[in-house]
Short mmCIF file of C-alpha atoms in Angstrom, two decimals:
data_model
loop_
_atom_site.label_atom_id
_atom_site.label_comp_id
_atom_site.label_asym_id
_atom_site.label_seq_id
_atom_site.Cartn_x
_atom_site.Cartn_y
_atom_site.Cartn_z
CA MET K 229 43.32 -112.17 -16.73
CA ALA K 230 45.40 -115.31 -17.09
CA LYS K 231 49.06 -114.84 -17.91
CA PRO K 232 49.78 -115.66 -21.59
CA ARG K 233 51.38 -119.05 -22.04
CA PRO K 234 54.93 -118.75 -23.45
CA PRO K 235 55.46 -120.13 -26.94
CA ALA K 236 56.74 -123.68 -27.30
CA TRP K 237 60.43 -124.12 -27.98
CA ALA K 238 61.08 -124.66 -31.69
CA PHE K 239 64.17 -126.74 -30.99
CA THR K 240 62.18 -129.52 -29.32
CA ARG K 241 60.77 -130.50 -32.73
CA ARG K 242 64.29 -131.07 -34.02
CA LEU K 243 66.04 -132.51 -30.98
CA ARG K 244 64.24 -135.84 -30.60
CA ARG K 245 65.83 -139.14 -29.65
CA GLY K 246 67.60 -140.64 -32.65
CA ALA K 247 66.42 -137.80 -34.88
CA TYR K 248 69.64 -137.76 -36.93
CA GLY K 249 71.43 -140.35 -38.97
CA TRP K 250 75.18 -140.42 -39.34
CA ARG K 251 75.55 -137.05 -41.12
CA SER K 252 76.82 -134.35 -38.81
CA ASP K 253 75.91 -131.20 -40.76
CA PRO K 254 72.14 -131.24 -40.05
CA ALA K 255 72.77 -132.04 -36.40
CA VAL K 256 75.32 -129.23 -36.03
CA LYS K 257 72.87 -126.74 -37.56
CA SER K 258 70.11 -127.86 -35.20
CA VAL K 259 72.33 -127.61 -32.13
CA LYS K 260 73.47 -124.11 -33.05
CA ALA K 261 69.90 -123.01 -33.85
CA ALA K 262 68.68 -124.30 -30.48
CA VAL K 263 71.37 -122.41 -28.60
CA ARG K 264 70.59 -119.21 -30.51
CA GLU K 265 66.89 -119.60 -29.73
CA ILE K 266 67.55 -119.97 -26.00
CA LEU K 267 70.06 -117.11 -25.83
CA ALA K 268 67.62 -114.82 -27.64
CA ALA K 269 64.88 -115.71 -25.15
CA ALA K 270 67.20 -114.96 -22.21
CA ARG K 271 67.10 -111.24 -22.97
CA ALA K 272 63.36 -111.05 -22.29
CA ASP K 273 62.73 -113.95 -19.90
CA PRO K 274 65.82 -115.32 -18.11
CA ILE K 275 63.91 -117.98 -16.18
CA ARG K 276 62.15 -119.36 -19.27
CA ALA K 277 65.52 -119.38 -21.03
CA ALA K 278 67.08 -121.34 -18.17
CA GLU K 279 64.24 -123.86 -18.41
CA GLY K 280 64.95 -124.11 -22.13
CA ALA K 281 68.67 -124.58 -21.47
CA ALA K 282 67.95 -127.46 -19.08
CA LEU K 283 65.62 -128.99 -21.66
CA PHE K 284 68.28 -128.67 -24.36
CA LEU K 285 70.85 -130.42 -22.18
CA GLU K 286 68.42 -133.25 -21.52
CA ARG K 287 67.62 -133.72 -25.20
CA VAL K 288 70.79 -133.07 -27.14
CA SER K 289 72.76 -136.28 -26.55
CA PRO K 290 69.88 -138.68 -27.25
CA ALA K 291 69.05 -136.70 -30.40
CA ILE K 292 72.55 -136.95 -31.89
CA GLU K 293 73.57 -140.37 -30.59
CA ASN K 294 73.90 -141.82 -34.12
CA VAL K 295 75.83 -138.91 -35.65
CA ASP K 296 79.35 -139.53 -36.92
CA GLY K 297 81.52 -137.49 -34.57
CA SER K 298 84.86 -138.26 -36.18
CA SER K 299 85.27 -134.75 -37.64
CA GLY K 300 84.76 -133.16 -34.24
CA SER K 301 82.22 -130.67 -35.58
CA ILE K 302 79.23 -131.96 -33.63
CA GLY K 303 81.22 -132.36 -30.43
CA ASN K 304 82.57 -128.82 -30.73
CA ALA K 305 79.10 -127.42 -31.41
CA VAL K 306 77.65 -129.11 -28.34
CA ARG K 307 80.55 -128.05 -26.13
CA ARG K 308 80.20 -124.42 -27.17
CA GLY K 309 76.46 -124.69 -26.59
CA VAL K 310 76.98 -126.06 -23.09
CA GLU K 311 79.45 -123.29 -22.27
CA ASP K 312 76.98 -120.64 -23.45
CA LEU K 313 73.97 -122.11 -21.68
CA VAL K 314 75.44 -122.81 -18.25
CA ALA K 315 75.62 -119.06 -17.72
CA VAL K 316 71.91 -118.81 -18.56
CA ILE K 317 71.09 -121.42 -15.93
CA GLY K 318 73.55 -120.13 -13.36
CA THR K 319 72.35 -116.52 -13.46
CA ALA K 320 68.59 -117.17 -13.46
CA GLU K 321 67.08 -115.94 -10.19
CA VAL K 322 64.87 -118.74 -8.85
CA ASP K 323 64.05 -120.22 -5.47
CA ALA K 324 65.95 -123.13 -3.96
CA GLU K 325 63.32 -125.69 -4.98
CA LYS K 326 63.48 -124.74 -8.66
CA ARG K 327 67.29 -124.61 -8.60
CA GLN K 328 67.43 -128.11 -7.14
CA GLU K 329 64.93 -129.38 -9.71
CA TRP K 330 67.14 -128.10 -12.52
CA LEU K 331 70.24 -129.60 -10.95
CA GLU K 332 68.64 -133.01 -10.53
CA ARG K 333 67.51 -132.98 -14.15
CA LEU K 334 70.94 -131.91 -15.35
CA TRP K 335 72.66 -134.54 -13.24
CA ALA K 336 70.40 -137.26 -14.65
CA ALA K 337 71.25 -136.10 -18.19
CA PHE K 338 74.96 -135.96 -17.32
CA GLU K 339 74.96 -139.51 -15.95
CA ALA K 340 73.00 -140.84 -18.95
CA ASP K 341 75.37 -139.22 -21.46
CA GLU K 342 77.01 -142.32 -22.91
CA VAL K 343 78.87 -140.92 -25.94
CA PRO K 344 79.56 -138.53 -24.11
CA TYR K 345 78.57 -135.14 -25.52
CA ILE K 346 77.75 -133.03 -22.46
CA GLU K 347 80.60 -134.19 -20.24
CA CYS K 348 81.95 -130.62 -20.11
CA LEU K 349 78.89 -129.77 -18.01
CA GLY K 350 80.88 -131.16 -15.08
CA GLU K 351 83.48 -128.41 -15.51
CA HIS K 352 80.74 -125.84 -14.88
CA TRP K 353 78.85 -127.60 -12.09
CA GLY K 354 79.74 -124.98 -9.51
CA GLU K 355 78.41 -122.31 -11.86
CA VAL K 356 75.01 -123.93 -12.34
CA CYS K 357 74.74 -124.41 -8.57
CA ALA K 358 74.67 -120.59 -8.43
CA SER K 359 75.53 -120.25 -4.71
CA GLU K 360 78.21 -121.40 -2.30
CA SER K 361 75.75 -123.29 -0.12
CA VAL K 362 74.23 -125.26 -3.00
CA ALA K 363 77.67 -125.96 -4.47
CA SER K 364 78.91 -127.18 -1.08
CA ALA K 365 75.95 -129.54 -0.73
CA TRP K 366 76.62 -131.01 -4.17
CA ALA K 367 80.31 -131.34 -3.39
CA ASP K 368 79.43 -133.35 -0.29
CA ARG K 369 77.13 -135.54 -2.36
CA LEU K 370 79.93 -136.38 -4.81
CA LEU K 371 82.92 -136.31 -2.48
CA GLU K 372 83.11 -139.96 -1.40
CA ARG K 373 83.21 -141.30 -4.95
CA THR K 374 85.65 -138.57 -5.99
CA ARG K 375 88.02 -139.51 -3.16
CA TRP K 376 87.66 -143.17 -4.18
CA ALA K 377 88.83 -142.29 -7.70
CA LEU K 378 91.42 -139.56 -7.20
CA LEU K 379 93.17 -140.61 -3.99
CA TYR K 380 93.50 -144.30 -4.80
CA GLU K 381 97.14 -145.43 -5.00
CA GLY K 382 96.66 -149.00 -6.23
CA PRO K 383 97.78 -150.45 -9.56
CA GLU K 384 94.58 -150.03 -11.55
CA TRP K 385 93.03 -146.83 -12.89
CA ARG K 386 89.91 -145.64 -11.12
CA PHE K 387 87.44 -143.29 -12.74
CA PHE K 388 84.36 -141.45 -11.53
CA ASP K 389 82.62 -139.37 -14.17
CA GLY K 390 81.43 -136.89 -11.55
CA ALA K 391 84.90 -136.08 -10.19
CA THR K 392 85.26 -132.91 -12.24
CA ALA K 393 81.80 -131.79 -11.13
CA CYS K 394 82.83 -132.36 -7.52
CA LEU K 395 86.00 -130.31 -7.95
CA SER K 396 84.04 -127.54 -9.66
CA ALA K 397 81.51 -127.51 -6.82
CA LEU K 398 84.22 -127.48 -4.15
CA HIS K 399 85.90 -124.55 -5.88
CA ALA K 400 82.61 -122.63 -6.16
CA ALA K 401 82.00 -123.30 -2.46
CA GLY K 402 85.37 -121.83 -1.54
CA ARG K 403 86.68 -125.17 -0.26
CA HIS K 404 90.05 -124.72 -1.94
CA GLU K 405 92.15 -126.80 0.46
CA GLU K 406 89.98 -129.82 -0.29
CA VAL K 407 90.44 -129.22 -3.99
CA LEU K 408 94.20 -129.29 -3.48
CA GLU K 409 94.00 -132.49 -1.45
CA LEU K 410 92.14 -134.21 -4.27
CA ALA K 411 93.72 -132.80 -7.41
CA GLU K 412 97.22 -131.47 -6.78
CA GLY K 413 98.88 -134.86 -6.93
CA THR K 414 97.41 -136.00 -10.23
CA ASP K 415 98.97 -135.42 -13.66
CA PHE K 416 95.54 -135.58 -15.33
CA TRP K 417 94.95 -132.03 -16.55
CA PRO K 418 91.11 -131.99 -16.29
CA TYR K 419 91.60 -132.54 -12.55
CA ARG K 420 94.86 -130.67 -11.99
CA ARG K 421 93.46 -127.47 -13.51
CA TRP K 422 91.23 -127.26 -10.43
CA ALA K 423 94.28 -127.43 -8.18
CA VAL K 424 95.78 -124.59 -10.23
CA ARG K 425 92.64 -122.53 -9.72
CA ALA K 426 92.56 -123.36 -6.02
CA LEU K 427 96.16 -122.22 -5.55
CA ALA K 428 95.39 -118.98 -7.36
CA SER K 429 92.30 -118.42 -5.20
CA LEU K 430 94.42 -118.94 -2.08
CA GLY K 431 96.81 -116.23 -3.26
CA ARG K 432 99.54 -118.70 -4.19
CA LYS K 433 99.64 -117.59 -7.81
CA GLY K 434 103.29 -118.35 -8.48
CA GLU K 435 102.72 -121.94 -7.39
CA ALA K 436 99.60 -122.06 -9.53
CA ILE K 437 101.51 -121.01 -12.66
CA ALA K 438 104.31 -123.49 -11.94
CA LEU K 439 101.87 -126.35 -11.41
CA ALA K 440 100.02 -125.56 -14.62
CA GLU K 441 103.16 -125.37 -16.73
CA ASP K 442 104.54 -128.57 -15.21
CA THR K 443 101.58 -130.75 -16.21
CA PRO K 444 102.52 -133.54 -18.64
CA ASP K 445 100.27 -134.02 -21.66
CA ALA K 446 98.12 -131.00 -20.82
CA ASP K 447 96.34 -129.08 -23.54
CA GLY K 448 98.78 -126.26 -24.28
CA ARG K 449 96.11 -123.75 -25.23
CA ASP K 450 94.12 -124.50 -22.09
CA VAL K 451 97.21 -124.11 -19.90
CA ALA K 452 98.09 -120.82 -21.60
CA GLN K 453 94.57 -119.47 -21.16
CA LEU K 454 94.47 -120.37 -17.47
CA CYS K 455 97.92 -118.90 -16.83
CA GLU K 456 96.89 -115.74 -18.66
CA GLU K 457 93.82 -115.43 -16.45
CA ILE K 458 95.97 -115.78 -13.33
CA TYR K 459 98.47 -113.18 -14.52
CA LEU K 460 95.70 -110.73 -15.44
CA SER K 461 93.98 -111.20 -12.07
CA SER K 462 97.27 -110.11 -10.48
CA GLY K 463 97.59 -107.03 -12.68
CA MET K 464 100.55 -108.58 -14.51
CA ARG K 465 99.51 -107.67 -18.03
CA GLU K 466 102.98 -107.84 -19.55
CA GLN K 467 103.55 -111.38 -18.29
CA ALA K 468 100.07 -112.38 -19.47
CA TYR K 469 100.74 -111.01 -22.94
CA ARG K 470 104.13 -112.69 -23.15
CA ARG K 471 102.71 -116.06 -22.12
CA TYR K 472 99.87 -115.78 -24.61
CA ALA K 473 102.13 -114.52 -27.40
CA LEU K 474 104.60 -117.38 -26.96
CA HIS K 475 101.80 -119.89 -27.22
CA ALA K 476 100.24 -118.13 -30.22
CA HIS K 477 103.54 -118.47 -32.09
CA GLY K 478 103.77 -122.17 -31.33
CA ARG K 479 106.50 -121.85 -28.70
CA THR K 480 106.31 -123.15 -25.15
CA THR K 481 109.39 -121.58 -23.58
#
């Protein structure tokens, strides 16, 4: 008997290119509904859910490209969706060929994301790679352009949109010294946070905390959360609580 064909994803009817005008409310509702649908499916069929997550990430930016993002509601909804769905993709147990297919599709969507809405996918690239060997291969693929952007000392600003993905992949591959080489010297928090994580992974947690707290123009909440994670991983609950409490009360010292 043939295996029953899984039902079609309901969200694909809503997330079509240019499906929304400027109003953000309908788009936010559709994004949240799509994420809920995929997460619900993950309980019964993790691989189908991962396929759905990849499909969502391919479709979401083209679908909401005309939405007014000035309130931040649509951007926040998509970011939370990405953060929820990368775990679905990263934990699905598939062979190397299927994993690479997903990664190629996700990378194409990431590069085509002009607004951008799914740029935070780069922060989780090591997670969706799902293994050290795959993460290392992707790091090598992105390394030359990342070096070109991050290690340049000339007068103009250089940018490579895959630099964060490269740092994430290097970290997931355990190549922490290379992360430090690339990111420790920059003041740009989206890059420097990877140097902080690399220092912590190398057991240099005091240096990691100091580097995080000495980053100009960093997001205070993000710094506090990362420092808290480092303290907790060292069993320093009191210090973690104090750091979090100070931030929660709007104080930084």
